[in-house]
C-alpha positions as MATLAB code, in Angstrom:
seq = 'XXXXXXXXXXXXXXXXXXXXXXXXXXXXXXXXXXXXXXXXXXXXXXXXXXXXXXXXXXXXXXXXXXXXXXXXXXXXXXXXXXXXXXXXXXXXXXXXXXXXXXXXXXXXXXXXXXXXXXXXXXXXXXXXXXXXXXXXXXXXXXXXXXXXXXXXXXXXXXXXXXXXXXXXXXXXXXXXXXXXXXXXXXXXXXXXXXXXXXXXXXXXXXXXXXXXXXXXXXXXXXXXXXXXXXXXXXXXXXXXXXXXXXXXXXXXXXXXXXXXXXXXXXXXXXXXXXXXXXXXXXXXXXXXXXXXXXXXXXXXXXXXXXXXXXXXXXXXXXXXXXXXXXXXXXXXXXXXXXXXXXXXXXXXXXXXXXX';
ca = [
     -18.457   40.005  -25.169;
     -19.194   40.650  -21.193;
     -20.392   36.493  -21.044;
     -17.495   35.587  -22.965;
     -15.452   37.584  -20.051;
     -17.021   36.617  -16.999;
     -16.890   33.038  -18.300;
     -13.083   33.404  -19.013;
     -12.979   34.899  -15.076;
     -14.669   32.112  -13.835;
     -12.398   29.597  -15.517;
      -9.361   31.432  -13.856;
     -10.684   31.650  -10.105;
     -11.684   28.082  -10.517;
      -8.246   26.764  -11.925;
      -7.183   28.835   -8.914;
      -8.760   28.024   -5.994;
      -9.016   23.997   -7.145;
      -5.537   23.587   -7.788;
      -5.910   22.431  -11.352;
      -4.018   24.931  -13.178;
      -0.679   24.352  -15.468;
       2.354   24.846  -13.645;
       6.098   25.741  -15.026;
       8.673   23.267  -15.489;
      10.809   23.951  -11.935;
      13.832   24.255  -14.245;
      15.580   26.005  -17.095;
      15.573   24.385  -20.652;
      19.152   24.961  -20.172;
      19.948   22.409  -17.309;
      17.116   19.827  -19.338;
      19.714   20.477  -22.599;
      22.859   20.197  -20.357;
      21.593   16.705  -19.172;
      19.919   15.631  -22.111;
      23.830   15.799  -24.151;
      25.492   14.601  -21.234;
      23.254   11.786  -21.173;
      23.585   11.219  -24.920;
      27.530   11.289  -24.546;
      27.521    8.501  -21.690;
      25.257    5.974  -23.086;
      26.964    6.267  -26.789;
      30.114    5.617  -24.634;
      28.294    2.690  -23.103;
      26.902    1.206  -26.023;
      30.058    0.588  -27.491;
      31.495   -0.541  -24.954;
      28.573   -3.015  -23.239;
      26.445   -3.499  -26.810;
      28.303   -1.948  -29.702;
      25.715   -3.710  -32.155;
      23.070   -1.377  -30.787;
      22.294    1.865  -31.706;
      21.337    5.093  -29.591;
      17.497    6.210  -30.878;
      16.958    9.284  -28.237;
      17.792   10.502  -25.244;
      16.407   13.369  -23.439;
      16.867   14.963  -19.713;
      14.063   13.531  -17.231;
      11.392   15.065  -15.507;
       9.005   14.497  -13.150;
       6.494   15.804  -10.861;
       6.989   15.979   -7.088;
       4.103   14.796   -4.753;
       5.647   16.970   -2.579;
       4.422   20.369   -4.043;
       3.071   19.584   -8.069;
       5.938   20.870   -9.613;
       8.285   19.383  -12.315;
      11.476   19.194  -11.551;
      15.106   17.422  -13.920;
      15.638   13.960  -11.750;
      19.542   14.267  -13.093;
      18.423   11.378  -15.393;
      18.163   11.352  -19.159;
      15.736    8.731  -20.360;
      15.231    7.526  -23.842;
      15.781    4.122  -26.334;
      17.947    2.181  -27.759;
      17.581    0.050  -31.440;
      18.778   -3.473  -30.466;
      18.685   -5.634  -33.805;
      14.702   -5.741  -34.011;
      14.219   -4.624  -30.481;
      13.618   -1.072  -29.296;
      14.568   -1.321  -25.700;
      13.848    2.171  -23.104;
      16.318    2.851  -20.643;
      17.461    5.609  -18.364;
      20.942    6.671  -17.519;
      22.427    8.308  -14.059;
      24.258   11.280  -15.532;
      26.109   11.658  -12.087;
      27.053    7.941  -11.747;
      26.980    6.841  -15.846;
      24.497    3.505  -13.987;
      22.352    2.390  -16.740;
      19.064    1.046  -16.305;
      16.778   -0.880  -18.598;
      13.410   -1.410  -18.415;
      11.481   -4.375  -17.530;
       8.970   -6.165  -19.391;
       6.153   -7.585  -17.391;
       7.778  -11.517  -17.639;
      10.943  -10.052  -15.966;
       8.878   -7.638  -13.607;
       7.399  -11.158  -12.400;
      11.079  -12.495  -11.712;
      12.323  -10.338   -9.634;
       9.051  -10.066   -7.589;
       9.316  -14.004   -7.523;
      12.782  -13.769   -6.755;
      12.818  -10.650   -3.573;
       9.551  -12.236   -2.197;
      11.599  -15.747   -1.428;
      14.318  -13.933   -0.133;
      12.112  -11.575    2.598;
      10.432  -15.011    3.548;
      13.861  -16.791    3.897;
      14.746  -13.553    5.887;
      11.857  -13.400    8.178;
      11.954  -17.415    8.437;
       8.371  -18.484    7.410;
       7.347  -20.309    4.296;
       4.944  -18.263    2.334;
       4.432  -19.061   -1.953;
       4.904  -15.953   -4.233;
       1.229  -14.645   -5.352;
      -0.063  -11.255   -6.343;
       0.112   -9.922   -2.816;
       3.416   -8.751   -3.610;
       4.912   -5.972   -5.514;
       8.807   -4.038   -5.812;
      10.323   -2.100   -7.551;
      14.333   -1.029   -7.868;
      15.192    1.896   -6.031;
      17.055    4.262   -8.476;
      19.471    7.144   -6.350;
      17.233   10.579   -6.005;
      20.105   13.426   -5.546;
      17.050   15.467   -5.049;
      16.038   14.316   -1.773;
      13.348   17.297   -0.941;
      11.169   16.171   -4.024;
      11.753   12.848   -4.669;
      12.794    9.752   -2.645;
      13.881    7.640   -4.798;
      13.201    6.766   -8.684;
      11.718    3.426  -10.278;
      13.722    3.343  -13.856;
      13.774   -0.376  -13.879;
      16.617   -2.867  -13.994;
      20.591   -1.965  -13.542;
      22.352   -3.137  -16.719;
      24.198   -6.182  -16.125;
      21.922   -8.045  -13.719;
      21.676  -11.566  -15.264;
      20.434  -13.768  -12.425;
      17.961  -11.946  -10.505;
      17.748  -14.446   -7.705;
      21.611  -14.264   -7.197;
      20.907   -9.913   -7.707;
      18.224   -9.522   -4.535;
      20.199  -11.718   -2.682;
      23.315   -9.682   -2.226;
      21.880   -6.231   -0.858;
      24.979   -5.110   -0.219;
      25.745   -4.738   -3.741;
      22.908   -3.640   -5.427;
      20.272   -0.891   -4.963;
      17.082   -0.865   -2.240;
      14.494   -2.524   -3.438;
      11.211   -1.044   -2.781;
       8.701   -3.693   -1.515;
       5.440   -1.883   -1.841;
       2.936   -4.368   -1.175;
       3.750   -8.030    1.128;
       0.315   -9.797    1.974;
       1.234  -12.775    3.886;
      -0.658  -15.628    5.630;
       0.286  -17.485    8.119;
      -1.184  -20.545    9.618;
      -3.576  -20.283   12.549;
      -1.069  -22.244   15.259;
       1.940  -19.135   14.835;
       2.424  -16.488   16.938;
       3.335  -13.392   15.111;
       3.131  -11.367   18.198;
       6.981  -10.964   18.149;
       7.343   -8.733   14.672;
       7.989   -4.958   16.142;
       8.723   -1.969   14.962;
      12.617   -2.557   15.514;
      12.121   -6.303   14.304;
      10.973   -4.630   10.895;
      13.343   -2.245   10.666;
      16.307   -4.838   11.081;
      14.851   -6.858    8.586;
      14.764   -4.283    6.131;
      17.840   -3.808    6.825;
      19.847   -6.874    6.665;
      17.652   -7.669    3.265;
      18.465   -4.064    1.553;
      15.108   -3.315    1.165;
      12.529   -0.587    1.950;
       8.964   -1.975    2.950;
       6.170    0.359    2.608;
       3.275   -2.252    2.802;
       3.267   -5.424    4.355;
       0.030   -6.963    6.473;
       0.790  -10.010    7.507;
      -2.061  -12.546    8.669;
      -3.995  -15.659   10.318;
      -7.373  -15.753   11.578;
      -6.805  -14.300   15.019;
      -3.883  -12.202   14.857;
      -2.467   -9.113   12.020;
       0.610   -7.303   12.332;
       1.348   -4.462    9.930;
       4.779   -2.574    8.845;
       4.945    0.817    6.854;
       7.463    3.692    6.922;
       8.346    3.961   10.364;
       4.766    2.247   11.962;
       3.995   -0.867   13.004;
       0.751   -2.184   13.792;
      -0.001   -5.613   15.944;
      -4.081   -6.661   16.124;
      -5.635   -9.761   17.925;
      -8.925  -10.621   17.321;
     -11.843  -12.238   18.841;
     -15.252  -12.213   20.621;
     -15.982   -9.170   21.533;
     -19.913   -9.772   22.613;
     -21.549  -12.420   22.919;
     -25.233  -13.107   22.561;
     -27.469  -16.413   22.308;
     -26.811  -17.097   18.965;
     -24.632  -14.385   17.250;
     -21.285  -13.151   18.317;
     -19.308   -9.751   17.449;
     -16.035  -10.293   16.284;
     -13.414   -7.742   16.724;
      -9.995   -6.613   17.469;
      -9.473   -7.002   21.428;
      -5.915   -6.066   21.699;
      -4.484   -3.194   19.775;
      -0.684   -2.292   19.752;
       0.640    0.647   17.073;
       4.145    1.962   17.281;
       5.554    4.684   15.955;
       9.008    6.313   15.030;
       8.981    9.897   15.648;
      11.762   11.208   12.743;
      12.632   14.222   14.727;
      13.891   12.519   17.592;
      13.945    8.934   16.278;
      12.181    7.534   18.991;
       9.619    5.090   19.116;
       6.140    6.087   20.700;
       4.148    2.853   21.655;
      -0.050    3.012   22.187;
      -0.590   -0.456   23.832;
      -5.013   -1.044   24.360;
      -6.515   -4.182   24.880;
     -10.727   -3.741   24.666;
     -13.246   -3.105   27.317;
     -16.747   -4.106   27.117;
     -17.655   -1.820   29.631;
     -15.656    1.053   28.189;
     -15.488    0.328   24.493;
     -18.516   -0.386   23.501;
     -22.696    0.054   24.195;
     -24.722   -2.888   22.079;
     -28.369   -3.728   22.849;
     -30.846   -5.689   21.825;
     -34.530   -3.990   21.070;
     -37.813   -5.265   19.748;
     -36.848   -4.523   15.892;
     -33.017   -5.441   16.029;
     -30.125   -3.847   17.479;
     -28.677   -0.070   18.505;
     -24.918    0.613   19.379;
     -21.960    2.614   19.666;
     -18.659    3.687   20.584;
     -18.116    5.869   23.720;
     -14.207    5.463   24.063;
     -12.168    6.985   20.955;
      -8.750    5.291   22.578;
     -10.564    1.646   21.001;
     -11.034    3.166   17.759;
     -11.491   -0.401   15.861;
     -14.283   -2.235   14.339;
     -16.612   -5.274   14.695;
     -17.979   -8.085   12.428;
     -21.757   -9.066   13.021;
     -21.758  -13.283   12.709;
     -24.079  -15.376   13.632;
     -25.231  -19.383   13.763;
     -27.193  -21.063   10.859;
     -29.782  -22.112   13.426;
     -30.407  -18.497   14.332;
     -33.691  -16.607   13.550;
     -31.588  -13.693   12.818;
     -30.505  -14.838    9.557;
     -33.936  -15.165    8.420;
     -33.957  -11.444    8.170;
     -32.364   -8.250    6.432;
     -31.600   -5.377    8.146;
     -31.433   -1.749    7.722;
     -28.633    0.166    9.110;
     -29.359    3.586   10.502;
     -26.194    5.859   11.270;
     -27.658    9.857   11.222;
     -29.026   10.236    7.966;
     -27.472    7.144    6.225;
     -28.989    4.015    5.488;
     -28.477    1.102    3.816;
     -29.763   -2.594    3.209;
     -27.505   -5.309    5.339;
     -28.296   -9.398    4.343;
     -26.236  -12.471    5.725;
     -24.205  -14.959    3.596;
     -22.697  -17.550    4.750;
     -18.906  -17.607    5.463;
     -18.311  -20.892    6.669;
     -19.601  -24.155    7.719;
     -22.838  -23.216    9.970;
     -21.935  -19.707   10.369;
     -23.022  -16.668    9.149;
     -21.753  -12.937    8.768;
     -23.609   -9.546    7.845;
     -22.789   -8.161    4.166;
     -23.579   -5.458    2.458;
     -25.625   -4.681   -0.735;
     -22.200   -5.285   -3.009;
     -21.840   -8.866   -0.732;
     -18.788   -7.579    1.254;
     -18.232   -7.965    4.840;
     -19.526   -5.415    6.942;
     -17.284   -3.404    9.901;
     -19.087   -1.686   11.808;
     -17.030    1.167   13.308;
     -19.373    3.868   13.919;
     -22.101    3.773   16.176;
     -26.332    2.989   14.398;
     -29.286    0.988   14.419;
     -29.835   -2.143   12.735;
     -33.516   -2.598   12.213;
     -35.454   -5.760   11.061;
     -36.658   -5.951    7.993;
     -40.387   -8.231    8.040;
];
């Protein structure tokens, strides 16, 4: 009986003190009924007047879980289904504002992702095809701004013509763009996209953008929630016949909430400063003195090299691991690790020969 006990203790300070322990719905089963028949009312009342053929299935208050603390709270949204002829169709209903919204299946999810990414290209004037480095969602109204920012319930009822729906953002909710990965040829300058740029193109294209990189081989810019990121890239180091690649002009801004100002960190790279690379007998040894660089470098070199007849082991404290070459493109060469990935090197080590 005393194991059975101290097990049972255990279990409790463990739930405890890791966090994983049940918590309470943040609400009473009152309010969930309240919303739940008010919900029940206003999509019976919309049924017959939008789809009288279809019939109400269920419809119960929503809740979810806030990232901001782990509790469930009512979102002042009753979700449920609806009996269409042979189709079961799930929806969700704004009890404050009666707007429906319907659910997407993946062919439609693919529309409207087709049909915003065209219109943020046409908005930020480049030509860029629609691929999986994009991904939105419809920004449902959160009156419960301290938990949740917004909701993703799917599509407003009514929307038709999708293309004709993103492209009037004055009449329709944000759309949440949660992943843009753009490339852009190698001859553009995309030096010019800011923090402000960003924020007027979200904007003027009703949309918030919480993930977009965009890209060509020497220059990324970046834009999420209030930061903006721009890095150039090139030579870093230079040796006989291998080069370090790396960024060698940083520039972050930032939009301080409080005071809605933007704080700018502007470094362009130092090879005095920045970064201490040598040569020994069995490979190489290097690191990072200055923490204001804070970036990476790529190990490349030529196929001619004697370098690439070797693997290397990387030394950083008590890690190692096993470094090869592959080749990236015509001629040249870059380090890769054991799973064939590119290696960045950001913290200091010692690459030794392998005979």
């Amino acid at each position: 009986m005393k194991k059975i006990l101290y097990f049972v203790i255990l279990l409790i300070v463990f739930s405890l003190t890791s966090g994983c322990y049940p918590l309470s719905p943040n609400y009473s089963q009152q309010d969930a009924k309240l919303i739940s028949q008010k919900g029940s009312v206003l999509m019976k009342e919309w049924l017959e007047k939008n789809m009288p053929d279809a019939q109400l299935r269920e419809c119960n208050a929503d809740s979810l879980m806030s990232m901001v603390d782990g509790n469930k709270y009512l979102t002042g949204y009753a979700y449920g289904s609806i009996q269409d002829k042979d189709k079961i169709i799930e929806f969700a209903i704004d009890t404050n504002s009666a707007e429906v919204y319907f659910k997407m299946d993946q062919d439609r999810q693919h529309e409207l992702e087709q049909a915003m990414a065209s219109y943020l290209y046409e908005c930020m004037g480049i030509e860029q095809q629609y691929g999986d480095g994009f991904a939105c969602s419809i920004m449902a109204t959160s009156y419960d701004k301290n938990h949740f920012d917004f909701f993703d319930y799917g599509l407003p009822a009514g929307v038709n013509n999708l293309d004709e729906f993103v492209r009037n953002p004055a009449s329709r909710p944000l759309i949440h763009i949660s992943k843009v990965q753009i490339s852009i040829p190698e001859d553009r300058d995309i030096s010019q996209f800011s923090l402000e740029a960003f924020e007027e193109l979200s904007e003027r294209c009703g949309a918030k953008i919480d993930g977009l990189a965009m890209t060509n081989n020497r220059q990324t810019v970046t834009f999420s929630n209030g930061k903006a990121g721009f890095y150039e890239y090139g030579i870093l180091l230079e040796g006989n016949d291998y080069a370090l690649w790396g960024a060698i002009h940083v520039k972050q801004q930032i939009r301080d909430i409080s005071t809605n100002k933007i704080t700018v960190s502007d470094y362009s790279f130092n090879p005095q400063l920045d970064l201490n690379f040598k040569e020994t007998e069995t490979g190489f040894e290097f690191d990072f003195p200055n923490d204001c660089w804070g970036q990476s470098f790529r190990f490349y070199a030529k196929k001619n090299s004697d370098l690439i007849l070797h693997d290397y082991i990387y030394y950083y404290g008590d890690y190692e691991t096993t470094i090869s070459w592959k080749e990236q493109s015509q001629g040249i060469y870059v380090m890769v690790s054991e799973n064939q990935m590119i290696v960045d090197f950001n913290l200091g080590g010692v690459l030794k020969r392998v005979e």
